[in-house]
Short mmCIF file of C-alpha atoms and ligand atoms in Angstrom, two decimals:
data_model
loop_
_atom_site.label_atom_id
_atom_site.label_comp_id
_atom_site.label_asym_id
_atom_site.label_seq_id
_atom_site.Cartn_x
_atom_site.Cartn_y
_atom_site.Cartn_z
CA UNK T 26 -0.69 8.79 19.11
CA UNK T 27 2.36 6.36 19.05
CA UNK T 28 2.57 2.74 20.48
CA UNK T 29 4.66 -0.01 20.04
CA UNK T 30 2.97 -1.90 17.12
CA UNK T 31 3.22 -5.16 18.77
CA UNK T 32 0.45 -6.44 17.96
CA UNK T 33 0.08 -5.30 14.69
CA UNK T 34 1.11 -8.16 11.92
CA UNK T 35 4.00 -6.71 9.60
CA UNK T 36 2.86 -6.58 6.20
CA UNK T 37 5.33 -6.10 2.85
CA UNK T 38 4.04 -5.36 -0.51
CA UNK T 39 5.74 -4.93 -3.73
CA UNK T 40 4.08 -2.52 -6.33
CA UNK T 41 5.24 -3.79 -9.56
CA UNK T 42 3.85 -1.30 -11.29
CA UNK T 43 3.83 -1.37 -15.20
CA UNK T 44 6.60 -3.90 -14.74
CA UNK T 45 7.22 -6.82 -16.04
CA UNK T 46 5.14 -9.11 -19.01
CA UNK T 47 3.29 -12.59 -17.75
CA UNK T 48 6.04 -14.83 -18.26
CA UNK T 49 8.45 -12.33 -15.85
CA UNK T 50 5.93 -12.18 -13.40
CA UNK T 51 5.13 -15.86 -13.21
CA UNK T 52 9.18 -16.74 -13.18
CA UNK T 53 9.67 -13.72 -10.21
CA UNK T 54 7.06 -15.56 -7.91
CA UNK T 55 8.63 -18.49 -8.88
CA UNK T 56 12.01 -17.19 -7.59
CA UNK T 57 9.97 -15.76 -4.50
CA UNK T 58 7.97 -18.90 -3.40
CA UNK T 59 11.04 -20.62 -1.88
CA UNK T 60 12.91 -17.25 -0.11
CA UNK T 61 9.74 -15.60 1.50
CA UNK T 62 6.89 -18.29 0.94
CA UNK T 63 7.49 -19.66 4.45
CA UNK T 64 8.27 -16.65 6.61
CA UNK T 65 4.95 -16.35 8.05
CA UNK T 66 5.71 -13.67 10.62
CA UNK T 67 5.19 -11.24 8.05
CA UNK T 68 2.11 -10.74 5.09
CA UNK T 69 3.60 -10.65 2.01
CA UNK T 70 1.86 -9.40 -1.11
CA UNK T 71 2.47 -8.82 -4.71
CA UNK T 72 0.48 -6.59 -7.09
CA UNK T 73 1.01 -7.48 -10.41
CA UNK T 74 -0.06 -5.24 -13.25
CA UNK T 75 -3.79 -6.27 -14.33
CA UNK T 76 -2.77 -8.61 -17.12
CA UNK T 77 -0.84 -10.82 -14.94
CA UNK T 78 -3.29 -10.99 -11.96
CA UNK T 79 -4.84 -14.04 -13.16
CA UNK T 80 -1.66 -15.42 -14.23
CA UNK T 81 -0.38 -14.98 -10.86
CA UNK T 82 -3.03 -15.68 -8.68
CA UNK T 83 -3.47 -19.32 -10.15
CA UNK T 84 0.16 -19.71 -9.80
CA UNK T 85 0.35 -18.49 -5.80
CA UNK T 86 -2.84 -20.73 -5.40
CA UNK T 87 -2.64 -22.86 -2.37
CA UNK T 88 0.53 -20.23 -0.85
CA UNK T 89 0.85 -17.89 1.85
CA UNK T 90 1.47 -15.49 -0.76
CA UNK T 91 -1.06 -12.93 -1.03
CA UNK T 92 -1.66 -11.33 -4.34
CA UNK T 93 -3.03 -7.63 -4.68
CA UNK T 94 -4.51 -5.35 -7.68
CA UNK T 95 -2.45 -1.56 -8.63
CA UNK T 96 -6.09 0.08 -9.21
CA UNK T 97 -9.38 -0.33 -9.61
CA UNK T 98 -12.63 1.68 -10.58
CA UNK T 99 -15.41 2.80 -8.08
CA UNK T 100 -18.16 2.72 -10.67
CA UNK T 101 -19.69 -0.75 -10.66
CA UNK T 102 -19.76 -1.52 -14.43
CA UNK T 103 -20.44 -0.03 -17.62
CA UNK T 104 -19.09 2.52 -20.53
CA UNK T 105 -15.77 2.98 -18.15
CA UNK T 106 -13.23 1.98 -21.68
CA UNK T 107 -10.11 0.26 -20.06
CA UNK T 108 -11.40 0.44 -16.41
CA UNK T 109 -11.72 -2.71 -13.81
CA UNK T 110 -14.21 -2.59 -10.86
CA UNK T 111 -14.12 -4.30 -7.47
CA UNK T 112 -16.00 -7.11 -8.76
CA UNK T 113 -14.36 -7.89 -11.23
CA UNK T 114 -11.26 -8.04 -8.68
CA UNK T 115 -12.77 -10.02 -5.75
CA UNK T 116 -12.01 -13.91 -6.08
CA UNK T 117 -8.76 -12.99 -7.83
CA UNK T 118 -7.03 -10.73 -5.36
CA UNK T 119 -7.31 -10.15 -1.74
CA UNK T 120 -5.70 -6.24 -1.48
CA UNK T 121 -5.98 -3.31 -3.80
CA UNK T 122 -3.64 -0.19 -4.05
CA UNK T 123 -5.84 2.80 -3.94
CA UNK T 124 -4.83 6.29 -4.81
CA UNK T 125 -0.78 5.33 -5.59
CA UNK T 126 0.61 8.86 -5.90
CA UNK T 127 1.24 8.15 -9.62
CA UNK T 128 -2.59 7.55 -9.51
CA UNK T 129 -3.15 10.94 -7.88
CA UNK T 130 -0.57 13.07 -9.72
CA UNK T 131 0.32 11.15 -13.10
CA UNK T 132 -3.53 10.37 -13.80
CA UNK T 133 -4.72 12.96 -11.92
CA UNK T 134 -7.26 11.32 -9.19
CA UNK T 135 -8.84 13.85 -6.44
CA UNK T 136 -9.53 12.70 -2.46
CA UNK T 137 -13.09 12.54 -3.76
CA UNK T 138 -12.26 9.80 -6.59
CA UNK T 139 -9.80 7.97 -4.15
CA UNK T 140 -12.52 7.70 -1.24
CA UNK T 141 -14.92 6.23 -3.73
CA UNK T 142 -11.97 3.61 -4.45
CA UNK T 143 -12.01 3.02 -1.48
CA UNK T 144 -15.34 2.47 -0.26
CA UNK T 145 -15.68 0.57 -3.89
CA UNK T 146 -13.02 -1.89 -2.93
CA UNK T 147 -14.49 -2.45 0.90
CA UNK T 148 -18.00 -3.07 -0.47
CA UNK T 149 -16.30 -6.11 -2.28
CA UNK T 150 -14.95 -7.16 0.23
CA UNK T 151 -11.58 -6.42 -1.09
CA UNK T 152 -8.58 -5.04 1.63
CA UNK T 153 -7.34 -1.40 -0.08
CA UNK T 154 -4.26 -0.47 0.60
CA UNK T 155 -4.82 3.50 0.66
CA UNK T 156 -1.87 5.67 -0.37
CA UNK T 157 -1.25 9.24 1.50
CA UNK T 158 1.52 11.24 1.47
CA UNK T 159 2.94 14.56 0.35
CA UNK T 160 4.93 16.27 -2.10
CA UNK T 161 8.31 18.50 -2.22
CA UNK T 162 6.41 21.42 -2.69
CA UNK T 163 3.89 20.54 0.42
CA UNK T 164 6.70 19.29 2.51
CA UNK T 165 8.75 22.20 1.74
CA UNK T 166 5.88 24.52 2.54
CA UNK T 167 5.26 22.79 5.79
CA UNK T 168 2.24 21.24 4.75
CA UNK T 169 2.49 17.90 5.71
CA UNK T 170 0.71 16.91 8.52
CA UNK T 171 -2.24 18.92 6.76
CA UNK T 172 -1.99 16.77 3.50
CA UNK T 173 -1.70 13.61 5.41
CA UNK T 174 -4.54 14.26 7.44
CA UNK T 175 -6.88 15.48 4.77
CA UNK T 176 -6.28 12.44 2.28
CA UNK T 177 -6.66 10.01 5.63
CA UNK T 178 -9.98 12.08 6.85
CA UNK T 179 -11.45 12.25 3.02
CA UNK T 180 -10.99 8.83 2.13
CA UNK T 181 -12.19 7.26 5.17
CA UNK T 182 -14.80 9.63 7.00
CA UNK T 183 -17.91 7.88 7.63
CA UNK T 184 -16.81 4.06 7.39
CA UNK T 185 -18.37 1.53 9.56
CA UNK T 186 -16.13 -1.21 8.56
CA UNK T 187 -12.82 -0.94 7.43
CA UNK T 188 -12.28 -4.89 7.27
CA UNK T 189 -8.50 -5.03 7.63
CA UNK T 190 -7.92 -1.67 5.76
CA UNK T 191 -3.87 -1.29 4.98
CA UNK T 192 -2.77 2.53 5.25
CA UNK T 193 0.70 3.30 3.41
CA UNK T 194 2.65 6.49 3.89
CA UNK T 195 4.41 7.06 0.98
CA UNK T 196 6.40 10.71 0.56
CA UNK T 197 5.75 11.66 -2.85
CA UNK T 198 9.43 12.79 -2.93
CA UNK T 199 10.69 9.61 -1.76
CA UNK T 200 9.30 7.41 -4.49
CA UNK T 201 11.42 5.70 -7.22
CA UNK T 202 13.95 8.28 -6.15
CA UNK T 203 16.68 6.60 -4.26
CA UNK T 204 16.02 9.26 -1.35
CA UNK T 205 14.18 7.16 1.41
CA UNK T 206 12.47 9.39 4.21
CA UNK T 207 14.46 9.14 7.20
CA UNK T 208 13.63 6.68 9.91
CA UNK T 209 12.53 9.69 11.94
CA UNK T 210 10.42 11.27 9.26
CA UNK T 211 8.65 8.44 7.88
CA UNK T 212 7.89 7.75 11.56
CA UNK T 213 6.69 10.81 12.07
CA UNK T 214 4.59 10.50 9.20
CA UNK T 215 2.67 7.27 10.02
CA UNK T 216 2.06 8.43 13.35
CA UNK T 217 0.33 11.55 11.88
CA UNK T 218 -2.03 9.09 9.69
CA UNK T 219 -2.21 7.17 12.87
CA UNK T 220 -3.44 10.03 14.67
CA UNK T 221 -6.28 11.41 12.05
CA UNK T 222 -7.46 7.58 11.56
CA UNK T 223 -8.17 7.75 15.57
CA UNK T 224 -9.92 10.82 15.48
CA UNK T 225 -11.66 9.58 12.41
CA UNK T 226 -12.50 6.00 13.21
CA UNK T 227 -11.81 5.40 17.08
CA UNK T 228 -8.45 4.61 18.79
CA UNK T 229 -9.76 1.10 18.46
CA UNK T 230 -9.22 0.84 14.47
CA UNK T 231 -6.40 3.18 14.84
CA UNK T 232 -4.82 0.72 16.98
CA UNK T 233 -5.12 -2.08 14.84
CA UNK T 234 -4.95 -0.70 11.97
CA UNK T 235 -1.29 -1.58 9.94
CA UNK T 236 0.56 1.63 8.23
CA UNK T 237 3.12 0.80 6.01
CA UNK T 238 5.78 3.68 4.96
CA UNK T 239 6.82 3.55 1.67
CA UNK T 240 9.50 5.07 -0.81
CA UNK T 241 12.94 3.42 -2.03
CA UNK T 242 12.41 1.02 0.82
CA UNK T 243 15.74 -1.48 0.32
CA UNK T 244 17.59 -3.88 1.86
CA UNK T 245 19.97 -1.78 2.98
CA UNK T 246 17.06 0.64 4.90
CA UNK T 247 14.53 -1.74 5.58
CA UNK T 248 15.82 -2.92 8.77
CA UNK T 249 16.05 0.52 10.18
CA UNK T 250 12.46 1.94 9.11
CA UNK T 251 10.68 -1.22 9.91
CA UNK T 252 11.80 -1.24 13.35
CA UNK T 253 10.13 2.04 14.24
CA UNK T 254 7.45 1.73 16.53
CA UNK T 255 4.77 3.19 13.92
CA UNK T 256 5.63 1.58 10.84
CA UNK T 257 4.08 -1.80 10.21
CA UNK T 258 5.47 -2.81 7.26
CA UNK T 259 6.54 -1.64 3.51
CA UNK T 260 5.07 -1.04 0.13
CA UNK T 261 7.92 -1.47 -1.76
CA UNK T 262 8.38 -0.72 -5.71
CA UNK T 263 11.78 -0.74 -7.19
CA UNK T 264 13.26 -3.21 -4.95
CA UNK T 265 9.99 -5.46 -5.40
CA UNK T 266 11.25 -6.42 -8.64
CA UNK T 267 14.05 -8.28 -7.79
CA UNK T 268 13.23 -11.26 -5.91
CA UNK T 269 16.52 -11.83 -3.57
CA UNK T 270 15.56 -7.79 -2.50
CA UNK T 271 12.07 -8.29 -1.92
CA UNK T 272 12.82 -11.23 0.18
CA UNK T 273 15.40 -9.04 2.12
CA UNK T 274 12.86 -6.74 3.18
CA UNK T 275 10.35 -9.63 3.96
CA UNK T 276 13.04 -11.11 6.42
CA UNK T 277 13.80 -7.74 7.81
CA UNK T 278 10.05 -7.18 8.41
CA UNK T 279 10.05 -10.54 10.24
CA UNK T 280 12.98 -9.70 12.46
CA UNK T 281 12.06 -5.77 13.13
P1 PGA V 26 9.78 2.73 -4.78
O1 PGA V 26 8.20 2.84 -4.99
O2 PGA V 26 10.02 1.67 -3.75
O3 PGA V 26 10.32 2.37 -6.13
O4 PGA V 26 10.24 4.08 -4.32
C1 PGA V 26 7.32 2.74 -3.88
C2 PGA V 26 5.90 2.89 -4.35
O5 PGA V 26 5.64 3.64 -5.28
O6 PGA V 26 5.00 2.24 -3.78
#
């Protein structure tokens, strides 16, 4: 299933990953409110690591600026050392990055663990921003539309509300690696999660539902991959940290 994505609402996040102390995160917003806090054509999000959410949040108060949580854990509280759960989240942030590849294959998190992020996050009433994509080895063994639509099927099989629910592609070979996807692939690849979430949850949520592609998404690319008819926006890492490129990609999401 393809269609033109009209009237799906770009949406741009930057993953800062374990990037940047308080202070740095405060002064990039601070650079960031004047380039992108106007450009309301486009959502625009920034997920801070955990120690800065607060931080952040307060300081985005009362801004179009949405602010959006790397992780979180399913279990509701408790003996989890070092974990955060939804409800601890909800009231600070508004999005949640769930099953990041460096979640699935640094930390080692299974399709079983990232569906029960998932559902965690919804039941908060939190908006996840589920991670699929594949690896070298999967691409190269022509496993990709299999891996895509298992991790889109696992995680959200059986949902009855997916409240907004933010989908990003995101080629494990293409991340922090300087080797976007092509246009045509990453394309290609939203259009497969497109697909399985319409067989999953109805051409209706399918339809609506905004896929963002992401891997060393930049300035110089954005333009280009944004303006495919599948892709509805960027999770962007690298290039998030540096507020005149983040804002690039913002304004190319707005013009795409
Ligand atoms: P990158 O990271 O833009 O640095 O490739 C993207 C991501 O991991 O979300």
């Amino acid at each position: 299933m393809s269609d033109s994505g009209a009237q799906r609402r770009p949406i741009v996040a930057g993953n800062w990953k374990m990037n940047t102390t308080i202070d740095e995160g405060l002064a990039l917003v601070d650079a960031l409110l004047p380039l992108i806090g106007s450009e309301s054509a486009v959502d625009r999000v920034v997920c801070p690591p955990f120690i800065s959410v607060q931080a952040i949040s307060e300081r985005l108060k009362g801004s179009e600026i949405g602010v959006g949580a790397q992780n979180l854990y399913f279990e509701a509280k408790g003996a989890f050392t070092g974990e955060t759960s939804a409800a601890m989240l909800a009231g600070l942030v508004t999005y949640v990055i769930v099953g990041h590849s460096e979640r699935r294959h640094v930390f080692g998190e299974s399709d079983v663990v990232v569906k029960k992020k998932v559902w965690a996050a919804l039941g908060a009433g939190l908006t996840p921003i589920l991670c699929v994509g594949e690896t070298l080895a999967e691409r190269d063994a022509g496993e990709t539309e299999m891996v895509l639509r298992r991790q889109v099927r696992s995680a959200l099989e059986g949902l009855t509300d997916t409240a907004g629910l933010v989908i990003a592609y995101e080629p494990v070979w293409a991340i922090g690696t300087g080797r976007a996807a092509t246009s045509a692939d990453a394309n290609a690849g939203n259009a497969i999660v497109r697909d399985e979430l319409a067989q999953v949850l109805g051409q209706d949520v399918a339809a609506a539902t905004r896929i963002q592609y992401g891997g060393s998404v930049t300035p110089a690319n954005a333009v280009e991959l944004l303006g495919q008819p599948d892709i509805d926006g960027a999770l962007v890492g690298g290039a998030s940290l540096v507020a005149d490129s983040f804002a690039a990609i913002v304004k190319a999401a707005a013009t795409a």
